[in-house]
Each structure stands twice: as C-alpha cells, then as structure tokens.
CSV table of C-alpha atoms in Angstrom, one decimal:
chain,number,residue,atom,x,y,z
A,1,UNK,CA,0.0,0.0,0.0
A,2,UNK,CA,0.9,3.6,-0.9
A,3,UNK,CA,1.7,5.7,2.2
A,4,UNK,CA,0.4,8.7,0.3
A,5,UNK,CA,0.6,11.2,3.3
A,6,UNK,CA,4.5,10.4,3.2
A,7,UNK,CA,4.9,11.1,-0.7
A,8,UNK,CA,2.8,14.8,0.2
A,9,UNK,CA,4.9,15.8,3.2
A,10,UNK,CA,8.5,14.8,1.2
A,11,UNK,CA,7.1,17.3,-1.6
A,12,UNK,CA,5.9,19.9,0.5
A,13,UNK,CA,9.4,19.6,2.6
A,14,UNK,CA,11.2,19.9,-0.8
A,15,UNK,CA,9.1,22.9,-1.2
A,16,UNK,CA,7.8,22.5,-4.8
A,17,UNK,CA,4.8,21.1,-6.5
A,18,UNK,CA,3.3,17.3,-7.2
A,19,UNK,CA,3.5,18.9,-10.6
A,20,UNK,CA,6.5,19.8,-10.7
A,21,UNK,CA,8.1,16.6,-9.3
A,22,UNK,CA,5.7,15.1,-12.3
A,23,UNK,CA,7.4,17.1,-15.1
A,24,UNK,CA,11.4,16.4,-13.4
A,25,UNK,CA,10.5,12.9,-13.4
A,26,UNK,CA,9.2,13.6,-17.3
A,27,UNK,CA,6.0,11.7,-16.5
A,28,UNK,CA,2.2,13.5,-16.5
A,29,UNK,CA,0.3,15.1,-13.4
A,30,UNK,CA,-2.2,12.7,-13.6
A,31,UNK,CA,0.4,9.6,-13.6
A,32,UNK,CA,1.9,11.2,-10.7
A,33,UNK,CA,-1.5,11.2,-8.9
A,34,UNK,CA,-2.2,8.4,-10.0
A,35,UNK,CA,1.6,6.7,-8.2
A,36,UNK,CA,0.4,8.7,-5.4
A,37,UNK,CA,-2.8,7.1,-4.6
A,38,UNK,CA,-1.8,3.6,-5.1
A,39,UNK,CA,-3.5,3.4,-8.6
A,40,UNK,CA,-0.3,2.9,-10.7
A,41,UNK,CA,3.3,1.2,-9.8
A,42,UNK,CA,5.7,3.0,-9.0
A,43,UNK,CA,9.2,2.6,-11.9
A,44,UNK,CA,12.1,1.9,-10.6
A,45,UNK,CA,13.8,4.8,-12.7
A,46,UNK,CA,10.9,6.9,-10.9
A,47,UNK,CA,11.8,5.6,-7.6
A,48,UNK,CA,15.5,6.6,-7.9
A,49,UNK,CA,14.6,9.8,-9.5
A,50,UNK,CA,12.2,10.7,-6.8
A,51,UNK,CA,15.1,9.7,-4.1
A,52,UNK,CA,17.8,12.3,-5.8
A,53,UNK,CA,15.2,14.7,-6.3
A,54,UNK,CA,13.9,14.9,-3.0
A,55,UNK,CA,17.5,14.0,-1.0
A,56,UNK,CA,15.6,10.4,0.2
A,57,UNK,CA,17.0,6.8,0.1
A,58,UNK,CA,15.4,5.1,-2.5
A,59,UNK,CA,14.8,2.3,-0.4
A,60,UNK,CA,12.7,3.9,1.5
A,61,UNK,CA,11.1,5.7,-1.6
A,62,UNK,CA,10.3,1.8,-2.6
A,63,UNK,CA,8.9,0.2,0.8
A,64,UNK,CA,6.7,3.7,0.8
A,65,UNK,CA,5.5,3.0,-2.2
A,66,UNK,CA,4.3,-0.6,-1.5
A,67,UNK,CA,6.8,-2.2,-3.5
A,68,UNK,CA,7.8,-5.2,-1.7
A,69,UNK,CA,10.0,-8.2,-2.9
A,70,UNK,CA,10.1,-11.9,-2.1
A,71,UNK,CA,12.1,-13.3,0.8
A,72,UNK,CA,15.7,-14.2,-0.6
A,73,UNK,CA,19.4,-14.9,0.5
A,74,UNK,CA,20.5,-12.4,3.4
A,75,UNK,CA,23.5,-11.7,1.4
A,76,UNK,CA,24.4,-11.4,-2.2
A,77,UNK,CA,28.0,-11.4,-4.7
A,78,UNK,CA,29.0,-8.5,-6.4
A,79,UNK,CA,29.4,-9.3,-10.2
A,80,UNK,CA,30.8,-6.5,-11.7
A,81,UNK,CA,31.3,-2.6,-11.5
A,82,UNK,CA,29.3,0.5,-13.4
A,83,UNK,CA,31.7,3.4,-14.9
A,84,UNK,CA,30.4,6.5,-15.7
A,85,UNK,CA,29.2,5.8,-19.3
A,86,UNK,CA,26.9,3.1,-17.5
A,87,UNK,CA,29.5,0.4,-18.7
A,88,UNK,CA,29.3,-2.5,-16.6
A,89,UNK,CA,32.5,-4.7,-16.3
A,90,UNK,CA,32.9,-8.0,-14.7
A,91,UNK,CA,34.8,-8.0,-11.5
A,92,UNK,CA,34.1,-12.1,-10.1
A,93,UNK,CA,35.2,-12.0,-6.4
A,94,UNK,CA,34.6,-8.2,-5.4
A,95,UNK,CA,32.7,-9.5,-2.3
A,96,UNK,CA,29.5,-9.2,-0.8
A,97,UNK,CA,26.5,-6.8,0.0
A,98,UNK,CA,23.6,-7.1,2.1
A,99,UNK,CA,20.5,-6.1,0.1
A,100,UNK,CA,18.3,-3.8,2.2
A,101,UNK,CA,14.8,-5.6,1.1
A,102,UNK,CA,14.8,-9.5,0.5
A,103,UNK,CA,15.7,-10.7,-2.8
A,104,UNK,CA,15.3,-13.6,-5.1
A,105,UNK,CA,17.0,-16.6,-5.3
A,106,UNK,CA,20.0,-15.9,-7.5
A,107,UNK,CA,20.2,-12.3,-6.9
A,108,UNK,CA,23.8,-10.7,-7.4
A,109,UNK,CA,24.7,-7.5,-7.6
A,110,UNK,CA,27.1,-4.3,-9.6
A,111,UNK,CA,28.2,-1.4,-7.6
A,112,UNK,CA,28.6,2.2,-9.3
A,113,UNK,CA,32.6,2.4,-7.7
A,114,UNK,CA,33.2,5.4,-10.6
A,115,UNK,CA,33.6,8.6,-8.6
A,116,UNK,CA,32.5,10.8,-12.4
A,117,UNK,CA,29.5,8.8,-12.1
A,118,UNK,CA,25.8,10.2,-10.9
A,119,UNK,CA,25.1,7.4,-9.8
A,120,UNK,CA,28.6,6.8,-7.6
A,121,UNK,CA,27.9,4.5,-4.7
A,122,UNK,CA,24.9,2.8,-6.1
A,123,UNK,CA,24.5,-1.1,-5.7
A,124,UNK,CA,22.6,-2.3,-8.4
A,125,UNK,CA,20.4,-5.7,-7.3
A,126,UNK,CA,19.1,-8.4,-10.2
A,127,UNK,CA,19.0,-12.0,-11.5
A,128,UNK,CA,21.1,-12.8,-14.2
A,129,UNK,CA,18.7,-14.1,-17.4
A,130,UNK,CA,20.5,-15.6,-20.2
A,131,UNK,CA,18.5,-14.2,-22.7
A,132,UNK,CA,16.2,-10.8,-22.9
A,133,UNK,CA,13.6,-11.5,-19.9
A,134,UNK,CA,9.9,-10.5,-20.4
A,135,UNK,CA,9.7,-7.8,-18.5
A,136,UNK,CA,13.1,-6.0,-19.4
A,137,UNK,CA,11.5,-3.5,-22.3
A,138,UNK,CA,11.4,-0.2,-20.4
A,139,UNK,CA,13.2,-1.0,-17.1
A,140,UNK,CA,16.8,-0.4,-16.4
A,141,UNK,CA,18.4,-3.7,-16.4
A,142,UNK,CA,22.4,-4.9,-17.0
A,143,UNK,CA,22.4,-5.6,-20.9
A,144,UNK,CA,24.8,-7.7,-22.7
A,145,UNK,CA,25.6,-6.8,-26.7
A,146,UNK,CA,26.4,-9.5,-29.1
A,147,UNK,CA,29.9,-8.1,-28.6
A,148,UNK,CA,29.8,-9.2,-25.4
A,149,UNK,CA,29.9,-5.6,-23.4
A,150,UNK,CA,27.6,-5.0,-20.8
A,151,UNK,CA,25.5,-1.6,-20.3
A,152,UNK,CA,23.1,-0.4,-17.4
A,153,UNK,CA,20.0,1.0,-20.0
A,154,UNK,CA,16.9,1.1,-20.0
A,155,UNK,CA,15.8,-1.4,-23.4
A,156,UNK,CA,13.3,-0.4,-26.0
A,157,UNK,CA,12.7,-2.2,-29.4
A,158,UNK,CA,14.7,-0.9,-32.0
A,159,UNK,CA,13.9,0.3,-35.5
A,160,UNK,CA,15.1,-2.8,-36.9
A,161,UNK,CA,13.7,-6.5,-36.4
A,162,UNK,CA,15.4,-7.9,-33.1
A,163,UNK,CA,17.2,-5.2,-32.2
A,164,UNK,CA,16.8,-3.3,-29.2
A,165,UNK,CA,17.5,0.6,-28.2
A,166,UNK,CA,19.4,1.3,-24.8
A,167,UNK,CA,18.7,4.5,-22.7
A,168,UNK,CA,21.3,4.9,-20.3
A,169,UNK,CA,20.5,6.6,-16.9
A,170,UNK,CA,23.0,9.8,-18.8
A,171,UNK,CA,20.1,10.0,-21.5
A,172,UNK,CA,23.0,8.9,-24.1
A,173,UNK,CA,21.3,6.4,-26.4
A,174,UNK,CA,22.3,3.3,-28.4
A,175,UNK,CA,20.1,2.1,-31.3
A,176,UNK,CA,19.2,-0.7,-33.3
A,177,UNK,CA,21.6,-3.1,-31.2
A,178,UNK,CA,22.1,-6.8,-30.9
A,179,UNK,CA,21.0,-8.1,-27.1
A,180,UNK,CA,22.2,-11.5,-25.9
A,181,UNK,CA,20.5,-10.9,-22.5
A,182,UNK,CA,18.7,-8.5,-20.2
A,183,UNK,CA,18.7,-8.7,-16.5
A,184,UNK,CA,16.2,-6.2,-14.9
A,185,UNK,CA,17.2,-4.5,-12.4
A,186,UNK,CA,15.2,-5.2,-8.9
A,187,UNK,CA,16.4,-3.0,-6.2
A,188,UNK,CA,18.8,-0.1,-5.7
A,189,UNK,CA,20.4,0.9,-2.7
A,190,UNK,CA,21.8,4.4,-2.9
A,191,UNK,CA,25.5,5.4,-1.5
C-alpha cells in the first residue's frame, strides 16, 4: 500500500509542487496522482529519480510506495562494476553486499565504484537471465551486446527487427543493437 501522506509531506518539505516533481521525473500530473494514490506502480527509474530529487534513500522511496520483494538470501555477490558511461565490467570476487529488502534466489549484484559517475555509490540488485527476460523492455536492467559488453540501460525495441535501443541513466542512447540478455534491475540501494 501507498503511504500517500509520506509522498505529500517529502514534496511539500522539498518545497515544490506534485506537478513539478511530475514534469522532473518527465511523467504527467495525472500519472503522478495516480503513483500517489496507489492506482499505478511506481518505476524503478521513478523511484531513484524521486530519491535524488527529494535528497531520500530510494529504499525507502520503494517500501513507501508498497513495492515489496520476495524473501531471498540475506547476502548477495558483487558481479561487476558501473563506470560513468553506465558500462558494466565483470569483476568475479569483489565480495559481498547485504540487500536492504529481501531478494530472489540468485540475486547478485554491480556497484557504481566510478567517482564521475551520478550514480557513484549505487548497488545495483538483479537476477542474471541468459536471454532478454519479459519484463526488461522499459526497465533499467544490466544488458549484454552480441559483442559481449555490458550496459546499465533502459531497453526499448529498435527500428530494426530484433534489435533493441538502450537509454542509459546519462540519456545517451544506443540504437538498433544486438541483445544477448537482459537482467532487470530489482532494487537499488543508494551510496
């Protein structure tokens, strides 16, 4: 459940408007109102948004917005690190993190360790899929190319049969690209 009061008072505090949070986030009034009141799930690009925007943990942002995951391991690996071009590079052995909320079986994780990087300090959670999972089209996930190089994007279908577009958290685009896999992303904790 939505703890709508919560979302109000963080606004107010911030001291601007529902509808100006709506148009930073690049989403409509309404849909704001509509995240608000329970009525439409919160993004987890929203959620992190919302989080920098209002100086919150996006945890936090998460649980108040009823997102809630399944019971998981206590403890996850860290499978890689996140540059500032949203590059993510395989780093086996880089230790462990606790997740904040309970994750999935399987659940590893990337941590943003690039001090140019806006998102410097983020730990990234997901499950790696070894191919493009269902639900990857319009959520950041960690994307592996044909070529083998790994991005943190948000995936759209391309312009061209199976290929896919990648928005990186930058805005920088890739088009028409060949994806091997796409592993949404299911949690953030925030440095």
């Amino acid at each position: 459940m939505v703890d709508k009061r919560w979302f109000q008072d963080r606004v107010r505090d911030a001291d601007i408007s529902q509808a100006k949070l709506a148009g930073m986030l690049g989403i409509d009034r309404a849909a704001m109102s509509l995240t608000f009141s329970g009525k439409r799930k919160m993004q987890l690009e929203e959620a992190a948004r919302i989080a920098e925007i209002l100086a919150l943990d996006v945890n936090e942002v998460l649980a108040r917005a009823g997102v809630r995951l399944p019971k998981g391991p206590r403890s996850v690996n860290v499978v890689g690190v996140v540059d500032a071009a949203g590059r993510v590079h395989d780093k086996r052995g880089a230790g462990r993190v606790d997740p904040t909320g309970d994750m999935p079986s399987g659940t590893v994780a990337v941590r943003c360790e690039d001090r140019a990087a806006v998102i410097y300090g983020w730990v990234l959670f997901f499950v790696p899929q070894a191919t493009v999972a269902g639900d990857a089209l319009e959520r950041v996930s960690i994307v592996r190319l044909a070529d083998g190089t790994q991005h943190l994007a948000a995936l759209s279908r391309g312009f061209e049969p199976g290929a896919y577009n990648l928005r990186g958290l930058d805005g920088r685009m890739l088009e028409n690209q060949r994806v091997t896999s796409a592993s949404p992303v299911l949690w953030i904790r925030a440095g």
